[in-house]
Amino acid sequence: MRSAPTILHLDMDAFFASVEQASKPSLRGKAVVVGGLGPRGVVATASYEARLFGIRSALPMAQARRLAPNAAYLVPRFAFYRSISDQVMGLLRALSPLVEPLSLDEAFVDLEAGGAAWDEQSARLAGARLRADIRAVTGLTGSVGLAASKMLAKIASEQAKPDGLVLMEPGRERSLLAPLPVRTLPGVGPATGDHLRRAGIHTVAELAEAGEDELVRLLGKAHGHALYAMALARDERPVVAERETKSVSVEDTYDVDIHDRVRVGTEVRRLADRCVRRLRGAGLAGRTIVLKVRRYDFSTLTRSETLRGPTDDPTVVREAAARLLGSVDTTGGVRLLGVGVSGLADYTQEDLFAQAAGDRGEESPGEEAQLAAPAEEERRTSVERSWPAGHDVRHTEYGHGWVQGSGLGRVTVRFETPGSVVGRVKTFRTDDPALQPADPLPLVDRSPGESKRPRGGAETSDGSGAGPGCMDPGHSQM
């Protein structure tokens, strides 16, 4: 294992909720919960203010509402979050060619591989600059952990939250890990944690003291060996720049179980088209079509069919998904449907299963347009039917705003932008032609001649944009 703390782990702070707060001045400093708002919705992210009420990711939304009835509950804007994530990942790739994204808001970076750091001092400087750059470009904060391995860097970033930087000093790793609970280590979930607790093992130090043989006896060979190595602060895993995509899939959970077989078939065809759009967007094709069905009793079934060659033909995927659906009993009701494609390749070959639809030949430009049209129509219809809470709108008279809520034929909008003061609230008919969906506005003001800073945020005297929440470097070392 390397000795210099040149592995960096970045974790954006309450990412989805922080984006919403940066977008909406009226929500700054308030409890914000992002997730599915239907009866079966779950929390995707909660702001730190909401976490004070006990709200956490994956909590049922109904329970979150009971804990914090006055919080702002918003529908995710995933396309916008991805655009912000792309900006952050661009900053990471400027540091090193070895960047391993774990999600939209989390990644490992090998600073040494990019020449950005080679010792403790240079690593700390690179981490501090990255945090300042993220704030300047996105208006958001991220927590940084620096260590000699991926495991230790991730633990350090967790210690740094929120909005801080922690460097784990070389040579002190074992003593710093010793008092931490076993659940701190990756791979120790609730079940393993309970198993270890029943064996009298609560801390990382006790895990190391138990010895490798005892851990193998308790947890099995692979898990036991791995946990013992982690307890001794050993982690040889490299930062992997590209993770091979193994599958492309989409799925929907329905607020009310679907019993109508015709409706189920329509949903499967729609999901198949969405899946193909993702597949084509990634420049991929696949051989295996997978159907996922979660029934009324929470039992989940998967069915798959492997084609003779990779395809990105929507007709082929639709027909295969329909055949798979024919083998599933949905009479009791369906609560979730999904369609996926695996066995991926970056090329296609003529699919023999599509012969019923005629020879494929060259794909005409109109075919792509026909594939995209239902999605656009679906989006427009959905917006007309229900204005999602938190999504962007524009009014011909009042300008840009966001949906606070809707119902009973009315929609309430707060008119404000990332750089404005707290905006005023207006209510309209849901079919008001003056009110239309809109694209999100940038979080950071890019006006010519102005310094890069968060819209509506204060700039520090050094121009870094680092706010009062930044951790004092003198307190950022483990």
Tab-separated table of C-alpha atoms in Angstrom:
chain	number	residue	atom	x	y	z
A	1	MET	CA	0.000	0.000	0.000
A	2	ARG	CA	1.276	3.491	-0.823
A	3	SER	CA	2.369	5.631	2.127
A	4	ALA	CA	1.431	9.095	0.839
A	5	PRO	CA	-2.218	10.203	1.332
A	6	THR	CA	-2.806	10.769	-2.385
A	7	ILE	CA	-6.122	8.934	-2.767
A	8	LEU	CA	-8.952	11.476	-2.617
A	9	HIS	CA	-12.600	10.691	-1.951
A	10	LEU	CA	-15.157	13.402	-2.737
A	11	ASP	CA	-18.707	13.236	-1.428
A	12	MET	CA	-21.005	16.144	-2.281
A	13	ASP	CA	-23.011	17.315	0.733
A	14	ALA	CA	-26.715	16.312	0.627
A	15	PHE	CA	-26.385	16.678	-3.124
A	16	PHE	CA	-29.960	16.662	-4.472
A	17	ALA	CA	-31.280	18.749	-1.565
A	18	SER	CA	-28.347	21.176	-1.802
A	19	VAL	CA	-29.027	21.719	-5.513
A	20	GLU	CA	-32.648	22.526	-4.688
A	21	GLN	CA	-31.644	24.965	-1.943
A	22	ALA	CA	-29.153	26.671	-4.254
A	23	SER	CA	-31.861	26.968	-6.917
A	24	LYS	CA	-34.527	28.324	-4.586
A	25	PRO	CA	-33.637	31.213	-2.217
A	26	SER	CA	-36.756	30.609	-0.124
A	27	LEU	CA	-35.507	27.108	0.813
A	28	ARG	CA	-32.017	28.051	1.996
A	29	GLY	CA	-31.563	27.077	5.620
A	30	LYS	CA	-34.867	25.168	5.560
A	31	ALA	CA	-35.688	21.465	5.766
A	32	VAL	CA	-35.830	20.069	2.215
A	33	VAL	CA	-36.688	16.482	1.276
A	34	VAL	CA	-36.272	15.159	-2.276
A	35	GLY	CA	-37.843	11.904	-3.406
A	36	GLY	CA	-40.969	10.163	-4.619
A	37	LEU	CA	-44.040	11.950	-3.303
A	38	GLY	CA	-46.545	9.158	-3.990
A	39	PRO	CA	-47.892	6.790	-1.317
A	40	ARG	CA	-44.973	4.410	-1.928
A	41	GLY	CA	-42.313	7.058	-2.398
A	42	VAL	CA	-39.015	7.029	-0.513
A	43	VAL	CA	-36.549	9.760	0.397
A	44	ALA	CA	-33.700	10.193	-2.093
A	45	THR	CA	-31.891	12.947	-0.168
A	46	ALA	CA	-32.658	15.141	2.827
A	47	SER	CA	-30.984	18.452	3.619
A	48	TYR	CA	-29.009	18.685	6.846
A	49	GLU	CA	-31.848	20.745	8.324
A	50	ALA	CA	-34.259	17.885	7.559
A	51	ARG	CA	-31.874	15.319	9.036
A	52	LEU	CA	-32.307	16.987	12.427
A	53	PHE	CA	-35.838	15.534	12.385
A	54	GLY	CA	-34.488	12.019	11.787
A	55	ILE	CA	-35.095	11.962	8.026
A	56	ARG	CA	-32.603	9.863	6.070
A	57	SER	CA	-32.233	8.444	2.557
A	58	ALA	CA	-34.483	5.443	1.785
A	59	LEU	CA	-36.951	6.370	4.546
A	60	PRO	CA	-40.574	5.980	3.386
A	61	MET	CA	-41.875	9.395	2.376
A	62	ALA	CA	-45.016	8.950	4.474
A	63	GLN	CA	-42.853	8.520	7.577
A	64	ALA	CA	-40.743	11.553	6.621
A	65	ARG	CA	-43.896	13.679	6.401
A	66	ARG	CA	-44.878	12.602	9.889
A	67	LEU	CA	-41.438	13.530	11.243
A	68	ALA	CA	-41.282	16.922	9.505
A	69	PRO	CA	-44.707	17.994	8.231
A	70	ASN	CA	-43.513	21.537	7.471
A	71	ALA	CA	-40.508	20.570	5.346
A	72	ALA	CA	-40.425	21.253	1.602
A	73	TYR	CA	-41.097	18.001	-0.299
A	74	LEU	CA	-39.849	18.063	-3.900
A	75	VAL	CA	-39.846	15.723	-6.899
A	76	PRO	CA	-36.273	15.007	-8.131
A	77	ARG	CA	-34.907	16.816	-11.201
A	78	PHE	CA	-32.456	14.102	-12.230
A	79	ALA	CA	-31.423	15.637	-15.551
A	80	PHE	CA	-30.400	18.820	-13.727
A	81	TYR	CA	-28.544	16.901	-11.017
A	82	ARG	CA	-26.654	15.019	-13.717
A	83	SER	CA	-25.616	18.280	-15.401
A	84	ILE	CA	-24.196	19.551	-12.086
A	85	SER	CA	-22.503	16.183	-11.538
A	86	ASP	CA	-20.871	16.461	-14.973
A	87	GLN	CA	-19.351	19.787	-13.913
A	88	VAL	CA	-17.958	18.261	-10.721
A	89	MET	CA	-16.570	15.197	-12.495
A	90	GLY	CA	-14.909	17.521	-15.029
A	91	LEU	CA	-13.037	19.207	-12.177
A	92	LEU	CA	-11.918	15.809	-10.881
A	93	ARG	CA	-10.686	14.696	-14.291
A	94	ALA	CA	-8.647	17.885	-14.518
A	95	LEU	CA	-6.734	16.597	-11.483
A	96	SER	CA	-6.064	13.065	-12.678
A	97	PRO	CA	-6.837	10.573	-15.448
A	98	LEU	CA	-7.764	8.072	-12.717
A	99	VAL	CA	-11.236	9.092	-11.529
A	100	GLU	CA	-13.657	6.413	-10.328
A	101	PRO	CA	-17.217	7.749	-10.045
A	102	LEU	CA	-19.395	5.840	-7.585
A	103	SER	CA	-22.578	7.851	-8.173
A	104	LEU	CA	-23.628	11.319	-9.317
A	105	ASP	CA	-22.187	12.882	-6.168
A	106	GLU	CA	-19.292	10.651	-5.139
A	107	ALA	CA	-15.933	9.609	-6.620
A	108	PHE	CA	-12.381	8.460	-5.901
A	109	VAL	CA	-9.376	10.221	-7.467
A	110	ASP	CA	-5.765	9.032	-7.652
A	111	LEU	CA	-3.978	12.375	-7.283
A	112	GLU	CA	-0.517	10.883	-7.721
A	113	ALA	CA	-1.414	9.444	-11.135
A	114	GLY	CA	-2.180	12.945	-12.383
A	115	GLY	CA	0.816	14.596	-10.747
A	116	ALA	CA	-1.573	16.664	-8.602
A	117	ALA	CA	-0.095	15.399	-5.319
A	118	TRP	CA	2.820	13.315	-4.142
A	119	ASP	CA	2.993	13.930	-0.381
A	120	GLU	CA	0.883	15.110	2.545
A	121	GLN	CA	1.277	18.829	1.894
A	122	SER	CA	0.536	18.702	-1.837
A	123	ALA	CA	-2.446	16.394	-1.238
A	124	ARG	CA	-3.946	18.791	1.284
A	125	LEU	CA	-3.451	21.694	-1.114
A	126	ALA	CA	-5.075	19.775	-3.988
A	127	GLY	CA	-8.061	18.887	-1.809
A	128	ALA	CA	-8.525	22.486	-0.652
A	129	ARG	CA	-8.327	23.806	-4.208
A	130	LEU	CA	-10.841	21.232	-5.411
A	131	ARG	CA	-13.357	22.261	-2.770
A	132	ALA	CA	-12.946	25.922	-3.695
A	133	ASP	CA	-13.300	25.134	-7.407
A	134	ILE	CA	-16.471	23.110	-6.810
A	135	ARG	CA	-18.014	26.011	-4.903
A	136	ALA	CA	-16.975	28.500	-7.583
A	137	VAL	CA	-18.290	26.411	-10.492
A	138	THR	CA	-21.451	24.940	-8.944
A	139	GLY	CA	-22.195	26.998	-5.858
A	140	LEU	CA	-22.269	23.783	-3.805
A	141	THR	CA	-20.093	22.216	-1.129
A	142	GLY	CA	-18.365	18.866	-1.052
A	143	SER	CA	-16.474	16.981	1.649
A	144	VAL	CA	-13.027	15.589	0.898
A	145	GLY	CA	-11.135	12.724	2.482
A	146	LEU	CA	-7.436	12.104	1.776
A	147	ALA	CA	-5.600	8.927	2.664
A	148	ALA	CA	-3.261	6.250	1.366
A	149	SER	CA	-6.111	3.926	0.284
A	150	LYS	CA	-9.685	4.060	-0.986
A	151	MET	CA	-11.175	2.658	2.204
A	152	LEU	CA	-9.404	5.163	4.430
A	153	ALA	CA	-10.160	8.093	2.107
A	154	LYS	CA	-13.883	7.269	2.206
A	155	ILE	CA	-13.834	7.053	6.000
A	156	ALA	CA	-11.989	10.384	6.117
A	157	SER	CA	-14.568	12.114	3.906
A	158	GLU	CA	-17.337	10.863	6.176
A	159	GLN	CA	-15.467	12.401	9.110
A	160	ALA	CA	-15.208	15.654	7.124
A	161	LYS	CA	-18.965	16.077	6.601
A	162	PRO	CA	-20.421	18.513	6.042
A	163	ASP	CA	-18.265	20.894	3.994
A	164	GLY	CA	-14.861	19.880	5.296
A	165	LEU	CA	-11.532	18.245	4.502
A	166	VAL	CA	-9.901	15.501	6.567
A	167	LEU	CA	-6.499	13.977	5.849
A	168	MET	CA	-5.643	10.680	7.478
A	169	GLU	CA	-2.017	10.903	8.502
A	170	PRO	CA	0.278	8.124	7.260
A	171	GLY	CA	1.363	5.816	10.054
A	172	ARG	CA	-1.623	6.575	12.269
A	173	GLU	CA	-4.270	4.705	10.313
A	174	ARG	CA	-4.690	1.755	12.694
A	175	SER	CA	-4.892	3.902	15.812
A	176	LEU	CA	-7.456	6.163	14.143
A	177	LEU	CA	-9.569	3.224	12.983
A	178	ALA	CA	-9.415	1.371	16.305
A	179	PRO	CA	-12.208	3.168	18.238
A	180	LEU	CA	-14.603	3.372	15.279
A	181	PRO	CA	-17.671	1.093	15.165
A	182	VAL	CA	-17.427	-1.934	12.872
A	183	ARG	CA	-20.236	-0.504	10.708
A	184	THR	CA	-17.719	2.143	9.581
A	185	LEU	CA	-15.958	-0.423	7.389
A	186	PRO	CA	-17.265	-1.013	3.853
A	187	GLY	CA	-19.107	-4.300	3.544
A	188	VAL	CA	-20.374	-4.301	7.135
A	189	GLY	CA	-24.111	-3.839	6.795
A	190	PRO	CA	-26.849	-4.287	9.395
A	191	ALA	CA	-26.849	-8.103	9.219
A	192	THR	CA	-23.055	-8.460	9.509
A	193	GLY	CA	-22.973	-5.784	12.192
A	194	ASP	CA	-25.566	-7.632	14.285
A	195	HIS	CA	-23.698	-10.919	13.809
A	196	LEU	CA	-20.464	-9.333	15.034
A	197	ARG	CA	-22.225	-7.611	17.936
A	198	ARG	CA	-23.628	-10.938	19.124
A	199	ALA	CA	-20.046	-12.234	19.074
A	200	GLY	CA	-18.983	-9.315	21.284
A	201	ILE	CA	-17.241	-7.374	18.514
A	202	HIS	CA	-18.263	-3.706	18.395
A	203	THR	CA	-15.221	-1.697	17.290
A	204	VAL	CA	-12.571	-2.011	14.595
A	205	ALA	CA	-9.984	-2.668	17.332
A	206	GLU	CA	-12.030	-5.629	18.601
A	207	LEU	CA	-12.329	-6.852	15.019
A	208	ALA	CA	-8.529	-6.898	14.677
A	209	GLU	CA	-8.118	-8.522	18.087
A	210	ALA	CA	-10.525	-11.321	17.184
A	211	GLY	CA	-8.031	-12.554	14.599
A	212	GLU	CA	-8.411	-13.751	11.045
A	213	ASP	CA	-9.317	-17.339	11.892
A	214	GLU	CA	-12.182	-16.275	14.159
A	215	LEU	CA	-13.570	-13.870	11.568
A	216	VAL	CA	-13.436	-16.583	8.909
A	217	ARG	CA	-15.319	-18.889	11.282
A	218	LEU	CA	-17.951	-16.219	11.971
A	219	LEU	CA	-18.380	-14.746	8.495
A	220	GLY	CA	-16.999	-17.195	5.974
A	221	LYS	CA	-13.688	-17.280	4.150
A	222	ALA	CA	-14.005	-14.378	1.724
A	223	HIS	CA	-15.742	-11.940	4.065
A	224	GLY	CA	-13.615	-12.887	7.048
A	225	HIS	CA	-10.306	-12.382	5.218
A	226	ALA	CA	-11.494	-9.061	3.756
A	227	LEU	CA	-12.708	-7.621	7.067
A	228	TYR	CA	-9.551	-8.638	8.895
A	229	ALA	CA	-7.433	-6.864	6.278
A	230	MET	CA	-9.585	-3.731	6.558
A	231	ALA	CA	-9.337	-3.793	10.364
A	232	LEU	CA	-5.547	-3.647	9.905
A	233	ALA	CA	-6.009	-0.653	7.524
A	234	ARG	CA	-4.989	-2.738	4.499
A	235	ASP	CA	-6.659	-1.922	1.216
A	236	GLU	CA	-4.847	-2.548	-2.045
A	237	ARG	CA	-7.719	-1.706	-4.404
A	238	PRO	CA	-6.632	0.715	-7.148
A	239	VAL	CA	-8.696	3.618	-8.429
A	240	VAL	CA	-10.355	2.327	-11.606
A	241	ALA	CA	-10.944	5.030	-14.192
A	242	GLU	CA	-13.712	3.349	-16.189
A	243	ARG	CA	-16.248	0.865	-14.978
A	244	GLU	CA	-17.673	-1.260	-17.731
A	245	THR	CA	-21.402	-0.803	-18.096
A	246	LYS	CA	-22.986	-4.217	-17.686
A	247	SER	CA	-26.585	-3.313	-18.379
A	248	VAL	CA	-28.969	-0.505	-19.246
A	249	SER	CA	-32.401	-0.553	-17.623
A	250	VAL	CA	-35.401	1.542	-16.633
A	251	GLU	CA	-38.206	0.844	-14.207
A	252	ASP	CA	-41.290	2.522	-12.747
A	253	THR	CA	-43.078	2.022	-9.437
A	254	TYR	CA	-46.813	2.709	-9.517
A	255	ASP	CA	-48.727	4.436	-6.744
A	256	VAL	CA	-51.689	2.129	-7.388
A	257	ASP	CA	-51.314	-1.505	-8.451
A	258	ILE	CA	-52.061	-2.101	-12.141
A	259	HIS	CA	-54.569	-4.915	-12.704
A	260	ASP	CA	-55.514	-4.312	-16.329
A	261	ARG	CA	-53.435	-6.634	-18.518
A	262	VAL	CA	-53.688	-4.234	-21.482
A	263	ARG	CA	-52.344	-1.379	-19.354
A	264	VAL	CA	-49.473	-3.583	-18.154
A	265	GLY	CA	-48.560	-4.337	-21.767
A	266	THR	CA	-48.675	-0.638	-22.658
A	267	GLU	CA	-46.369	0.196	-19.753
A	268	VAL	CA	-43.891	-2.505	-20.789
A	269	ARG	CA	-43.773	-1.134	-24.352
A	270	ARG	CA	-43.209	2.384	-23.009
A	271	LEU	CA	-40.402	1.172	-20.734
A	272	ALA	CA	-38.830	-0.731	-23.643
A	273	ASP	CA	-38.718	2.493	-25.694
A	274	ARG	CA	-37.181	4.421	-22.792
A	275	CYS	CA	-34.580	1.698	-22.351
A	276	VAL	CA	-33.656	1.855	-26.052
A	277	ARG	CA	-33.256	5.632	-25.863
A	278	ARG	CA	-30.766	5.190	-23.025
A	279	LEU	CA	-29.030	2.409	-24.905
A	280	ARG	CA	-28.638	4.527	-28.037
A	281	GLY	CA	-27.600	7.549	-26.010
A	282	ALA	CA	-24.682	5.517	-24.664
A	283	GLY	CA	-23.812	4.222	-28.142
A	284	LEU	CA	-24.484	0.638	-27.066
A	285	ALA	CA	-26.487	-2.399	-28.095
A	286	GLY	CA	-27.289	-5.593	-26.203
A	287	ARG	CA	-28.146	-9.243	-26.677
A	288	THR	CA	-30.211	-10.035	-23.577
A	289	ILE	CA	-33.595	-8.440	-22.876
A	290	VAL	CA	-34.705	-8.555	-19.231
A	291	LEU	CA	-38.185	-7.969	-17.814
A	292	LYS	CA	-38.682	-7.221	-14.113
A	293	VAL	CA	-42.116	-7.486	-12.475
A	294	ARG	CA	-42.887	-6.784	-8.819
A	295	ARG	CA	-46.348	-8.064	-7.977
A	296	TYR	CA	-48.962	-6.930	-5.457
A	297	ASP	CA	-47.480	-9.201	-2.748
A	298	PHE	CA	-43.957	-7.726	-3.226
A	299	SER	CA	-42.712	-10.895	-4.928
A	300	THR	CA	-40.296	-9.916	-7.707
A	301	LEU	CA	-39.910	-11.930	-10.893
A	302	THR	CA	-37.334	-11.518	-13.657
A	303	ARG	CA	-37.499	-13.061	-17.093
A	304	SER	CA	-34.861	-12.814	-19.822
A	305	GLU	CA	-34.388	-13.691	-23.472
A	306	THR	CA	-31.048	-13.740	-25.282
A	307	LEU	CA	-31.016	-12.747	-28.946
A	308	ARG	CA	-28.624	-14.006	-31.611
A	309	GLY	CA	-26.762	-10.711	-31.748
A	310	PRO	CA	-26.646	-7.246	-30.158
A	311	THR	CA	-29.482	-4.883	-31.039
A	312	ASP	CA	-30.687	-1.371	-30.344
A	313	ASP	CA	-33.842	-1.773	-32.414
A	314	PRO	CA	-36.905	-0.578	-30.439
A	315	THR	CA	-39.172	-3.036	-32.234
A	316	VAL	CA	-36.972	-5.982	-31.277
A	317	VAL	CA	-36.760	-4.907	-27.633
A	318	ARG	CA	-40.502	-4.227	-27.450
A	319	GLU	CA	-41.387	-7.615	-28.945
A	320	ALA	CA	-38.965	-9.492	-26.690
A	321	ALA	CA	-40.309	-7.705	-23.588
A	322	ALA	CA	-43.881	-8.544	-24.661
A	323	ARG	CA	-42.972	-12.217	-25.065
A	324	LEU	CA	-41.419	-12.237	-21.600
A	325	LEU	CA	-44.510	-10.580	-20.133
A	326	GLY	CA	-46.603	-13.403	-21.582
A	327	SER	CA	-44.890	-15.835	-19.195
A	328	VAL	CA	-45.737	-13.814	-16.054
A	329	ASP	CA	-49.012	-13.988	-14.135
A	330	THR	CA	-50.101	-10.418	-13.316
A	331	THR	CA	-53.711	-11.097	-12.347
A	332	GLY	CA	-53.183	-10.044	-8.721
A	333	GLY	CA	-51.802	-6.648	-9.688
A	334	VAL	CA	-48.423	-5.140	-10.499
A	335	ARG	CA	-46.652	-2.472	-8.443
A	336	LEU	CA	-43.361	-2.207	-10.405
A	337	LEU	CA	-42.256	-2.892	-13.971
A	338	GLY	CA	-38.806	-2.690	-15.498
A	339	VAL	CA	-37.134	-3.411	-18.825
A	340	GLY	CA	-33.391	-3.812	-19.253
A	341	VAL	CA	-30.801	-4.841	-21.809
A	342	SER	CA	-27.557	-6.619	-20.902
A	343	GLY	CA	-24.789	-8.411	-22.792
A	344	LEU	CA	-23.742	-5.008	-24.098
A	345	ALA	CA	-21.584	-4.189	-27.095
A	346	ASP	CA	-20.734	-0.997	-28.951
A	347	TYR	CA	-22.046	-2.348	-32.265
A	348	THR	CA	-25.225	-3.912	-33.631
A	349	GLN	CA	-25.851	-6.647	-36.125
A	350	GLU	CA	-28.994	-7.496	-37.999
A	351	ASP	CA	-31.336	-9.324	-35.654
A	352	LEU	CA	-33.045	-12.407	-37.032
A	353	PHE	CA	-35.905	-11.989	-34.576
A	354	ALA	CA	-36.945	-8.778	-36.348
A	355	GLN	CA	-37.678	-10.475	-39.672
A	356	ALA	CA	-41.398	-10.242	-39.063
A	357	ALA	CA	-41.039	-6.466	-39.230
A	358	GLY	CA	-39.132	-6.680	-42.524
A	359	ASP	CA	-35.463	-6.234	-43.330
A	360	ARG	CA	-33.931	-3.547	-41.188
A	361	GLY	CA	-31.465	-2.096	-43.672
A	362	GLU	CA	-30.322	1.467	-43.050
A	363	GLU	CA	-32.185	3.196	-40.274
A	364	SER	CA	-33.972	6.278	-41.511
A	365	PRO	CA	-33.672	9.598	-39.637
A	366	GLY	CA	-37.416	9.533	-39.075
A	367	GLU	CA	-37.191	6.368	-36.985
A	368	GLU	CA	-35.285	8.140	-34.237
A	369	ALA	CA	-37.762	10.995	-34.304
A	370	GLN	CA	-40.644	8.531	-34.016
A	371	LEU	CA	-38.933	6.915	-31.020
A	372	ALA	CA	-38.405	10.247	-29.273
A	373	ALA	CA	-41.863	11.631	-30.016
A	374	PRO	CA	-43.810	9.448	-27.555
A	375	ALA	CA	-41.442	10.473	-24.740
A	376	GLU	CA	-41.884	14.169	-25.496
A	377	GLU	CA	-45.640	13.750	-25.760
A	378	GLU	CA	-45.618	11.777	-22.525
A	379	ARG	CA	-43.680	14.573	-20.805
A	380	ARG	CA	-46.073	17.262	-22.009
A	381	THR	CA	-49.133	15.245	-21.042
A	382	SER	CA	-47.660	14.473	-17.633
A	383	VAL	CA	-46.932	18.143	-16.976
A	384	GLU	CA	-50.450	19.114	-18.057
A	385	ARG	CA	-51.908	16.481	-15.768
A	386	SER	CA	-49.729	17.150	-12.736
A	387	TRP	CA	-47.193	19.890	-12.085
A	388	PRO	CA	-44.355	18.201	-10.123
A	389	ALA	CA	-43.422	19.968	-6.880
A	390	GLY	CA	-40.073	21.725	-7.201
A	391	HIS	CA	-39.909	21.686	-11.003
A	392	ASP	CA	-39.226	24.795	-13.069
A	393	VAL	CA	-41.861	26.874	-14.826
A	394	ARG	CA	-42.054	30.195	-16.653
A	395	HIS	CA	-44.953	32.650	-16.744
A	396	THR	CA	-45.291	35.164	-19.550
A	397	GLU	CA	-45.806	37.988	-17.032
A	398	TYR	CA	-44.002	36.918	-13.848
A	399	GLY	CA	-40.999	35.110	-15.330
A	400	HIS	CA	-39.153	32.088	-13.925
A	401	GLY	CA	-40.376	30.175	-10.899
A	402	TRP	CA	-40.919	26.754	-9.417
A	403	VAL	CA	-43.934	24.701	-8.425
A	404	GLN	CA	-44.714	24.758	-4.706
A	405	GLY	CA	-47.701	22.469	-5.067
A	406	SER	CA	-50.792	21.651	-7.080
A	407	GLY	CA	-54.239	20.123	-6.745
A	408	LEU	CA	-57.928	20.703	-7.342
A	409	GLY	CA	-57.191	22.282	-10.699
A	410	ARG	CA	-54.776	24.866	-9.264
A	411	VAL	CA	-50.985	25.171	-9.214
A	412	THR	CA	-49.048	27.390	-6.807
A	413	VAL	CA	-45.768	28.877	-8.049
A	414	ARG	CA	-43.032	30.814	-6.261
A	415	PHE	CA	-41.304	33.201	-8.643
A	416	GLU	CA	-37.606	33.365	-7.822
A	417	THR	CA	-34.270	32.444	-9.368
A	418	PRO	CA	-30.946	31.276	-7.914
A	419	GLY	CA	-29.669	34.875	-7.837
A	420	SER	CA	-32.827	36.652	-6.671
A	421	VAL	CA	-34.266	37.505	-3.286
A	422	VAL	CA	-37.008	35.289	-1.875
A	423	GLY	CA	-39.791	35.422	-4.445
A	424	ARG	CA	-43.512	36.016	-4.290
A	425	VAL	CA	-46.143	33.296	-4.601
A	426	LYS	CA	-48.970	33.160	-7.150
A	427	THR	CA	-51.682	30.575	-7.855
A	428	PHE	CA	-52.991	29.714	-11.345
A	429	ARG	CA	-55.302	27.261	-13.054
A	430	THR	CA	-53.393	24.139	-14.081
A	431	ASP	CA	-54.394	24.780	-17.705
A	432	ASP	CA	-53.349	28.450	-17.719
A	433	PRO	CA	-51.687	28.947	-21.146
A	434	ALA	CA	-49.403	31.651	-19.731
A	435	LEU	CA	-47.681	29.071	-17.500
A	436	GLN	CA	-45.305	26.590	-19.130
A	437	PRO	CA	-42.627	24.099	-17.999
A	438	ALA	CA	-39.096	25.538	-18.144
A	439	ASP	CA	-35.506	24.399	-18.000
A	440	PRO	CA	-33.574	24.943	-14.754
A	441	LEU	CA	-31.400	28.045	-14.481
A	442	PRO	CA	-27.637	27.758	-13.763
A	443	LEU	CA	-26.748	27.874	-10.073
A	444	VAL	CA	-23.737	30.119	-10.657
A	445	ASP	CA	-23.853	33.551	-12.292
A	446	ARG	CA	-21.681	33.520	-15.425
A	447	SER	CA	-22.320	37.138	-16.430
A	448	PRO	CA	-19.386	38.695	-18.342
A	449	GLY	CA	-17.059	40.710	-16.158
A	450	GLU	CA	-18.298	39.155	-12.920
A	451	SER	CA	-16.378	36.730	-10.749
A	452	LYS	CA	-17.594	33.151	-10.640
A	453	ARG	CA	-19.729	32.775	-7.547
A	454	PRO	CA	-22.966	31.169	-6.439
A	455	ARG	CA	-26.049	33.101	-7.511
A	456	GLY	CA	-27.271	35.000	-4.505
A	457	GLY	CA	-24.264	33.932	-2.444
A	458	ALA	CA	-21.601	36.039	-0.825
A	459	GLU	CA	-18.059	36.112	-2.126
A	460	THR	CA	-15.179	35.911	0.311
A	461	SER	CA	-12.397	38.460	0.326
A	462	ASP	CA	-9.996	36.054	-1.357
A	463	GLY	CA	-12.501	35.349	-4.143
A	464	SER	CA	-12.512	31.636	-3.455
A	465	GLY	CA	-16.198	31.540	-2.703
A	466	ALA	CA	-15.504	29.415	0.376
A	467	GLY	CA	-18.178	30.269	2.893
A	468	PRO	CA	-18.170	30.217	6.679
A	469	GLY	CA	-18.870	26.486	6.714
A	470	CYS	CA	-15.369	25.617	5.461
A	471	MET	CA	-13.331	23.647	7.931
A	472	ASP	CA	-10.279	25.317	9.436
A	473	PRO	CA	-7.228	23.573	7.930
A	474	GLY	CA	-5.835	23.341	11.416
A	475	HIS	CA	-8.709	21.020	12.321
A	476	SER	CA	-8.753	18.842	9.237
A	477	GLN	CA	-6.357	16.080	10.146
A	478	MET	CA	-7.078	12.730	11.709
